[in-house]
Amino acid sequence: MPCATARAVAIPRDRLAPLELVDSPMTRSSSPRTAARLAPRWQRFYRDPSVIFALIVIACLLIAVVAAPWLAPKDPNASFAEGLSDAGAPVAPSAAFALGTDLLGRDLLSRVIWGAQVSLFIGLVANGAAVLIGVLVGLLAGFYGGWLGALLMRFTDLMTAFPVLLLAIALTAILKPSLWIVALVIALLNWVGLARVVNSQVLALKTREYVTAAHSLGASSGRVLLRHVLPGLVPTMIVWGTLGISTSVMLEATLSFLGVGVQPPTASWGGIINESQTYFTLAPWLVVFPGLAILLTALAFNLLGEGLREALDPSSRSSRVGL
Amino acid sequence: MRFLLGRVVQGALVLLAVSFLTFGLGVLLPADPARMVAGPSASVATVNSIRRELGLDKPFFEQYTLYLTKLLRGDLGRSYKQSASIAELLISRLPATLLLMLGGVLCELMLGLPAGVIAALRPGSLWDRATMGLAFLGISLPQFVLGLGLLYVFAFIYPILPLGGYGTAAHLILPALTLGIGGAGWYARVVRSEMLEVLGQDYVRTAAAKGVSRGGLIVRHALKNALLPMIAMVGSDIGVFMGGAVVVESVFGWPGIGKLTWDAIRVVDIPVILGVVQLSAVMIVLGNLLADLAYPLADPRVRYD
């Protein structure tokens, strides 16, 4: 993205033939107002300490997911005799168990490392599906309008009358809770805000000259949609997609904490806290470390999303994230 | 007036659609409600008679109209597990949850507004970056982690506040903080960006040129306008809080609707769960309607003709 836009800087805008303007999707995101300023904006993005922090955390998370079998010192689901004190209580962080053990004598560090897989799975798959639904609903409703648009957007409005967290709790409790059900429920609930934003953006994009030009040059509506409107939505999709990871990770953790998320013995950060919450005054590490993992992950994707928003789409307002 | 009437009608339509969705959800479930009411050891004949009694042998739309007429009379059905009507359960639990929500809103306003204003006074300063960093932390902190953390520090290590429960003002502090801190972070960010926008406006510059003091400028001219979006935000908080209440009330043992929901989840008492969803939709619609009503009171430029 940055290098493509750097080229756009080199070409003075008045030399661009109108047809080139129509055909290159890049010309939209680098409209004349922004073209000259884009490079410094990305420079600021890469130098922003909060973005650097976010990228480091996300890199660690990815390493934890990919290399879990080698990184985790022990089997996450194995109970160790030396993992429980003589009285049967969990063991505090020590040389043998870096982050301590849980109520069953399992190694907390290994469970936290393996738990990253659940969070990242939800963040990528469930949130990815939610972004797809949101873009599809907003795009179709905005582009085709008519009864289809009215129907889709009224349904979107209706969905805002449900509190997301409560509905997620209700749905996962009623269906049989499992990783896939949690992913499905998050995908089905988390698209609403994006659909509204995409819809209003498509309504605005539709009236732009280059879209009208493409229409009058004989482009089919499907081609206009894919080649001229969809590229304009990419910044929004990237920003919402990133912020959405944070929301979905927190949602999954909350559901698992309430016992309607990922089921034991699978290690998930919310689930670890759920299992040990009655014991937390005696073994605070069982809340602190998984809690820290959730906090850092959610924080990293929030900061990265905000940084991307400032770099890609500075005129947009930030949207409510979190629960 | 016309606008408000439109909003009321819109709200009523939303509630009708919500009732249809909630009812449909209950019907689509794999579990047999009659069997759930009768219990696992009941005979087939008992289950069948309960099914007739509940009207479950009737066609879908007949069942739905029956459900709707009952709903309009405030009858949400009966709990599978407790021998009480759901409406009674919800009403008996509502005051505690409303109190918690009030505490949550107060916490959002008392933490979020000053933080946002202070951050906007010197954008880019250390204060600004520190408060905005804290705001991000608040937004990214799951409520159950924060709640357990607060309990550990303020009720266990330094036992100045009770370890959960309900009754005095001291009991409210930690749950309200837990419920409100995420929103406070969000409020701080919105207030900051609103303030920055308003402070750059011509009329603020004019007021400054006339010799209005900095304090007067901020409070009388800038803040007044920057706070307008808060009305809609407080209105929509009710919906956000309904989910958060389940978490907060289960962590703190707060005897409200959230605790009722949590207890219902653990025994899969589906009518109670659906009743809570239904009630929260009503509260969201009411919250947004109240925000619409409050707007013209706060801002004379807004008028519904």
GROMACS .gro file of C-alpha atoms in nm, chain B:
model
  305
  324MET     CA    1  -4.388   1.598   1.809
  325ARG     CA    2  -4.434   1.416   1.482
  326PHE     CA    3  -4.075   1.303   1.497
  327LEU     CA    4  -4.116   1.168   1.849
  328LEU     CA    5  -4.436   0.990   1.756
  329GLY     CA    6  -4.246   0.834   1.467
  330ARG     CA    7  -3.976   0.720   1.705
  331VAL     CA    8  -4.233   0.566   1.939
  332VAL     CA    9  -4.393   0.376   1.651
  333GLN     CA   10  -4.048   0.271   1.531
  334GLY     CA   11  -3.962   0.150   1.881
  335ALA     CA   12  -4.286  -0.047   1.901
  336LEU     CA   13  -4.211  -0.212   1.566
  337VAL     CA   14  -3.862  -0.302   1.684
  338LEU     CA   15  -4.006  -0.460   1.997
  339LEU     CA   16  -4.258  -0.656   1.789
  340ALA     CA   17  -3.975  -0.788   1.571
  341VAL     CA   18  -3.767  -0.868   1.879
  342SER     CA   19  -4.056  -1.062   2.029
  343PHE     CA   20  -4.087  -1.260   1.704
  344LEU     CA   21  -3.715  -1.338   1.697
  345THR     CA   22  -3.705  -1.433   2.064
  346PHE     CA   23  -4.009  -1.653   2.025
  347GLY     CA   24  -3.867  -1.814   1.711
  348LEU     CA   25  -3.545  -1.882   1.895
  349GLY     CA   26  -3.735  -2.059   2.171
  350VAL     CA   27  -3.919  -2.276   1.918
  351LEU     CA   28  -3.611  -2.364   1.714
  352LEU     CA   29  -3.436  -2.504   2.018
  353PRO     CA   30  -3.347  -2.868   2.021
  354ALA     CA   31  -3.476  -2.908   2.378
  355ASP     CA   32  -3.843  -2.995   2.435
  356PRO     CA   33  -3.992  -2.731   2.670
  357ALA     CA   34  -4.260  -2.969   2.798
  358ARG     CA   35  -3.996  -3.221   2.895
  359MET     CA   36  -3.793  -2.946   3.062
  360VAL     CA   37  -4.090  -2.840   3.273
  361ALA     CA   38  -4.188  -3.194   3.363
  362GLY     CA   39  -3.837  -3.304   3.455
  363PRO     CA   40  -3.647  -3.609   3.335
  364SER     CA   41  -3.842  -3.864   3.538
  365ALA     CA   42  -4.193  -3.763   3.429
  366SER     CA   43  -4.406  -4.006   3.229
  367VAL     CA   44  -4.491  -3.953   2.862
  368ALA     CA   45  -4.854  -3.881   2.955
  369THR     CA   46  -4.753  -3.604   3.195
  370VAL     CA   47  -4.524  -3.450   2.934
  371ASN     CA   48  -4.806  -3.461   2.679
  372SER     CA   49  -5.054  -3.297   2.913
  373ILE     CA   50  -4.802  -3.023   2.993
  374ARG     CA   51  -4.747  -2.977   2.620
  375ARG     CA   52  -5.120  -2.923   2.573
  376GLU     CA   53  -5.131  -2.692   2.873
  377LEU     CA   54  -4.849  -2.477   2.730
  378GLY     CA   55  -5.013  -2.477   2.387
  379LEU     CA   56  -4.709  -2.639   2.231
  380ASP     CA   57  -4.922  -2.870   2.016
  381LYS     CA   58  -5.068  -2.573   1.824
  382PRO     CA   59  -4.932  -2.437   1.492
  383PHE     CA   60  -4.643  -2.188   1.499
  384PHE     CA   61  -4.835  -1.867   1.431
  385GLU     CA   62  -5.114  -1.954   1.671
  386GLN     CA   63  -4.851  -2.010   1.938
  387TYR     CA   64  -4.685  -1.680   1.849
  388THR     CA   65  -5.006  -1.475   1.872
  389LEU     CA   66  -5.080  -1.642   2.204
  390TYR     CA   67  -4.727  -1.555   2.321
  391LEU     CA   68  -4.770  -1.198   2.199
  392THR     CA   69  -5.104  -1.139   2.371
  393LYS     CA   70  -4.956  -1.275   2.693
  394LEU     CA   71  -4.650  -1.055   2.644
  395LEU     CA   72  -4.865  -0.744   2.608
  396ARG     CA   73  -5.024  -0.827   2.940
  397GLY     CA   74  -4.676  -0.856   3.088
  398ASP     CA   75  -4.686  -1.234   3.105
  399LEU     CA   76  -4.347  -1.376   3.001
  400GLY     CA   77  -4.424  -1.734   3.090
  401ARG     CA   78  -4.286  -1.943   3.374
  402SER     CA   79  -3.939  -2.051   3.466
  403TYR     CA   80  -3.852  -2.416   3.412
  404LYS     CA   81  -3.673  -2.445   3.741
  405GLN     CA   82  -3.825  -2.193   3.980
  406SER     CA   83  -4.195  -2.199   4.045
  407ALA     CA   84  -4.235  -1.830   3.975
  408SER     CA   85  -4.351  -1.630   3.678
  409ILE     CA   86  -4.066  -1.472   3.484
  410ALA     CA   87  -4.226  -1.127   3.501
  411GLU     CA   88  -4.226  -1.146   3.882
  412LEU     CA   89  -3.865  -1.261   3.885
  413LEU     CA   90  -3.758  -0.979   3.655
  414ILE     CA   91  -3.948  -0.712   3.847
  415SER     CA   92  -3.810  -0.823   4.182
  416ARG     CA   93  -3.455  -0.811   4.042
  417LEU     CA   94  -3.490  -0.491   3.839
  418PRO     CA   95  -3.422  -0.233   4.117
  419ALA     CA   96  -3.081  -0.380   4.199
  420THR     CA   97  -2.977  -0.379   3.833
  421LEU     CA   98  -3.105  -0.024   3.779
  422LEU     CA   99  -2.906   0.088   4.083
  423LEU     CA  100  -2.597  -0.081   3.941
  424MET     CA  101  -2.653   0.084   3.602
  425LEU     CA  102  -2.694   0.423   3.767
  426GLY     CA  103  -2.364   0.367   3.946
  427GLY     CA  104  -2.206   0.263   3.615
  428VAL     CA  105  -2.327   0.578   3.438
  429LEU     CA  106  -2.207   0.797   3.726
  430CYS     CA  107  -1.867   0.631   3.712
  431GLU     CA  108  -1.848   0.681   3.334
  432LEU     CA  109  -1.934   1.048   3.366
  433MET     CA  110  -1.721   1.123   3.671
  434LEU     CA  111  -1.412   0.952   3.530
  435GLY     CA  112  -1.461   0.997   3.158
  436LEU     CA  113  -1.562   1.362   3.134
  437PRO     CA  114  -1.280   1.522   3.339
  438ALA     CA  115  -1.024   1.293   3.175
  439GLY     CA  116  -1.142   1.390   2.828
  440VAL     CA  117  -1.152   1.762   2.910
  441ILE     CA  118  -0.807   1.762   3.068
  442ALA     CA  119  -0.664   1.571   2.773
  443ALA     CA  120  -0.815   1.817   2.526
  444LEU     CA  121  -0.672   2.125   2.701
  445ARG     CA  122  -0.316   2.045   2.594
  446PRO     CA  123  -0.326   1.796   2.309
  447GLY     CA  124  -0.003   1.602   2.274
  448SER     CA  125   0.107   1.679   2.630
  449LEU     CA  126   0.209   1.416   2.880
  450TRP     CA  127  -0.131   1.450   3.049
  451ASP     CA  128  -0.307   1.394   2.720
  452ARG     CA  129  -0.106   1.086   2.636
  453ALA     CA  130  -0.137   0.942   2.986
  454THR     CA  131  -0.515   0.983   3.003
  455MET     CA  132  -0.564   0.849   2.652
  456GLY     CA  133  -0.340   0.554   2.733
  457LEU     CA  134  -0.548   0.485   3.042
  458ALA     CA  135  -0.863   0.519   2.835
  459PHE     CA  136  -0.736   0.250   2.599
  460LEU     CA  137  -0.650   0.028   2.894
  461GLY     CA  138  -1.003   0.073   3.032
  462ILE     CA  139  -1.157  -0.015   2.698
  463SER     CA  140  -0.941  -0.324   2.654
  464LEU     CA  141  -0.985  -0.463   3.006
  465PRO     CA  142  -1.251  -0.735   3.025
  466GLN     CA  143  -1.495  -0.669   3.307
  467PHE     CA  144  -1.444  -1.001   3.481
  468VAL     CA  145  -1.069  -0.946   3.502
  469LEU     CA  146  -1.113  -0.592   3.632
  470GLY     CA  147  -1.381  -0.701   3.880
  471LEU     CA  148  -1.172  -0.984   4.023
  472GLY     CA  149  -0.869  -0.756   4.034
  473LEU     CA  150  -1.057  -0.482   4.221
  474LEU     CA  151  -1.197  -0.738   4.464
  475TYR     CA  152  -0.851  -0.875   4.528
  476VAL     CA  153  -0.694  -0.536   4.594
  477PHE     CA  154  -0.971  -0.344   4.771
  478ALA     CA  155  -1.155  -0.621   4.951
  479PHE     CA  156  -0.890  -0.882   5.019
  480ILE     CA  157  -0.543  -0.723   5.047
  481TYR     CA  158  -0.675  -0.391   5.182
  482PRO     CA  159  -1.017  -0.486   5.319
  483ILE     CA  160  -1.175  -0.141   5.293
  484LEU     CA  161  -1.469  -0.251   5.079
  485PRO     CA  162  -1.696  -0.556   5.107
  486LEU     CA  163  -1.616  -0.875   4.913
  487GLY     CA  164  -1.936  -0.855   4.715
  488GLY     CA  165  -2.298  -0.856   4.817
  489TYR     CA  166  -2.565  -0.592   4.829
  490GLY     CA  167  -2.700  -0.337   5.071
  491THR     CA  168  -2.496  -0.028   5.151
  492ALA     CA  169  -2.333   0.234   4.932
  493ALA     CA  170  -1.996   0.068   4.997
  494HIS     CA  171  -2.126  -0.244   4.822
  495LEU     CA  172  -2.198  -0.043   4.509
  496ILE     CA  173  -1.855   0.114   4.457
  497LEU     CA  174  -1.661  -0.176   4.309
  498PRO     CA  175  -1.939  -0.320   4.089
  499ALA     CA  176  -2.021   0.027   3.953
  500LEU     CA  177  -1.652   0.090   3.878
  501THR     CA  178  -1.623  -0.244   3.703
  502LEU     CA  179  -1.932  -0.183   3.495
  503GLY     CA  180  -1.842   0.175   3.408
  504ILE     CA  181  -1.469   0.182   3.343
  505GLY     CA  182  -1.482   0.061   2.985
  506GLY     CA  183  -1.744   0.322   2.904
  507ALA     CA  184  -1.542   0.585   3.093
  508GLY     CA  185  -1.249   0.521   2.859
  509TRP     CA  186  -1.478   0.553   2.563
  510TYR     CA  187  -1.637   0.874   2.701
  511ALA     CA  188  -1.294   1.025   2.764
  512ARG     CA  189  -1.198   0.972   2.402
  513VAL     CA  190  -1.521   1.114   2.264
  514VAL     CA  191  -1.516   1.417   2.497
  515ARG     CA  192  -1.156   1.485   2.399
  516SER     CA  193  -1.224   1.482   2.026
  517GLU     CA  194  -1.545   1.687   2.070
  518MET     CA  195  -1.361   1.942   2.285
  519LEU     CA  196  -1.080   1.973   2.032
  520GLU     CA  197  -1.333   2.031   1.761
  521VAL     CA  198  -1.534   2.288   1.956
  522LEU     CA  199  -1.224   2.472   2.082
  523GLY     CA  200  -1.123   2.533   1.722
  524GLN     CA  201  -1.454   2.698   1.634
  525ASP     CA  202  -1.489   3.066   1.554
  526TYR     CA  203  -1.729   3.146   1.834
  527VAL     CA  204  -1.483   3.014   2.091
  528ARG     CA  205  -1.212   3.233   1.939
  529THR     CA  206  -1.452   3.529   1.948
  530ALA     CA  207  -1.528   3.465   2.312
  531ALA     CA  208  -1.155   3.447   2.387
  532ALA     CA  209  -1.101   3.775   2.201
  533LYS     CA  210  -1.376   3.937   2.405
  534GLY     CA  211  -1.174   3.854   2.712
  535VAL     CA  212  -1.358   3.553   2.852
  536SER     CA  213  -1.128   3.377   3.096
  537ARG     CA  214  -0.985   3.040   3.002
  538GLY     CA  215  -1.194   2.862   3.264
  539GLY     CA  216  -1.512   3.035   3.151
  540LEU     CA  217  -1.426   2.957   2.792
  541ILE     CA  218  -1.389   2.590   2.863
  542VAL     CA  219  -1.686   2.543   3.091
  543ARG     CA  220  -1.942   2.786   2.948
  544HIS     CA  221  -1.861   2.780   2.579
  545ALA     CA  222  -1.678   2.464   2.485
  546LEU     CA  223  -1.790   2.200   2.733
  547LYS     CA  224  -2.158   2.281   2.692
  548ASN     CA  225  -2.147   2.186   2.327
  549ALA     CA  226  -1.898   1.906   2.360
  550LEU     CA  227  -2.128   1.728   2.603
  551LEU     CA  228  -2.423   1.700   2.365
  552PRO     CA  229  -2.320   1.363   2.217
  553MET     CA  230  -2.309   1.229   2.573
  554ILE     CA  231  -2.688   1.227   2.584
  555ALA     CA  232  -2.717   0.966   2.313
  556MET     CA  233  -2.425   0.774   2.463
  557VAL     CA  234  -2.586   0.753   2.806
  558GLY     CA  235  -2.910   0.649   2.635
  559SER     CA  236  -2.741   0.360   2.459
  560ASP     CA  237  -2.545   0.260   2.769
  561ILE     CA  238  -2.849   0.079   2.903
  562GLY     CA  239  -2.814  -0.178   2.629
  563VAL     CA  240  -2.439  -0.213   2.671
  564PHE     CA  241  -2.484  -0.249   3.045
  565MET     CA  242  -2.739  -0.531   3.019
  566GLY     CA  243  -2.467  -0.765   2.897
  567GLY     CA  244  -2.209  -0.628   3.136
  568ALA     CA  245  -2.451  -0.672   3.425
  569VAL     CA  246  -2.440  -1.050   3.378
  570VAL     CA  247  -2.063  -1.049   3.423
  571VAL     CA  248  -2.045  -0.788   3.700
  572GLU     CA  249  -2.332  -0.931   3.902
  573SER     CA  250  -2.192  -1.283   3.881
  574VAL     CA  251  -1.848  -1.164   3.998
  575PHE     CA  252  -1.984  -0.955   4.286
  576GLY     CA  253  -2.290  -1.162   4.376
  577TRP     CA  254  -2.513  -0.863   4.303
  578PRO     CA  255  -2.876  -0.981   4.325
  579GLY     CA  256  -3.003  -0.824   4.001
  580ILE     CA  257  -3.115  -0.937   3.658
  581GLY     CA  258  -2.761  -1.025   3.553
  582LYS     CA  259  -2.727  -1.271   3.842
  583LEU     CA  260  -3.069  -1.410   3.754
  584THR     CA  261  -2.945  -1.462   3.397
  585TRP     CA  262  -2.626  -1.625   3.513
  586ASP     CA  263  -2.813  -1.864   3.740
  587ALA     CA  264  -3.052  -1.939   3.453
  588ILE     CA  265  -2.759  -2.012   3.220
  589ARG     CA  266  -2.616  -2.269   3.455
  590VAL     CA  267  -2.938  -2.470   3.468
  591VAL     CA  268  -3.032  -2.390   3.103
  592ASP     CA  269  -3.356  -2.223   3.211
  593ILE     CA  270  -3.437  -2.100   2.861
  594PRO     CA  271  -3.760  -1.901   2.924
  595VAL     CA  272  -3.578  -1.688   3.182
  596ILE     CA  273  -3.289  -1.621   2.941
  597LEU     CA  274  -3.529  -1.524   2.662
  598GLY     CA  275  -3.729  -1.309   2.904
  599VAL     CA  276  -3.414  -1.116   2.994
  600VAL     CA  277  -3.337  -1.063   2.624
  601GLN     CA  278  -3.692  -0.937   2.573
  602LEU     CA  279  -3.670  -0.701   2.870
  603SER     CA  280  -3.335  -0.563   2.764
  604ALA     CA  281  -3.473  -0.484   2.417
  605VAL     CA  282  -3.750  -0.286   2.589
  606MET     CA  283  -3.491  -0.104   2.797
  607ILE     CA  284  -3.275  -0.023   2.494
  608VAL     CA  285  -3.573   0.120   2.307
  609LEU     CA  286  -3.673   0.322   2.615
  610GLY     CA  287  -3.316   0.444   2.664
  611ASN     CA  288  -3.293   0.572   2.308
  612LEU     CA  289  -3.636   0.732   2.337
  613LEU     CA  290  -3.532   0.910   2.657
  614ALA     CA  291  -3.221   1.038   2.480
  615ASP     CA  292  -3.442   1.174   2.201
  616LEU     CA  293  -3.658   1.348   2.461
  617ALA     CA  294  -3.359   1.493   2.644
  618TYR     CA  295  -3.194   1.644   2.336
  619PRO     CA  296  -3.420   1.950   2.293
  620LEU     CA  297  -3.401   2.017   2.667
  621ALA     CA  298  -3.023   2.029   2.654
  622ASP     CA  299  -2.989   2.204   2.321
  623PRO     CA  300  -3.256   2.461   2.224
  624ARG     CA  301  -3.138   2.441   1.863
  625VAL     CA  302  -3.278   2.090   1.843
  626ARG     CA  303  -3.649   2.097   1.791
  627TYR     CA  304  -3.886   1.830   1.674
  628ASP     CA  305  -4.152   1.990   1.459
   0.00000   0.00000   0.00000
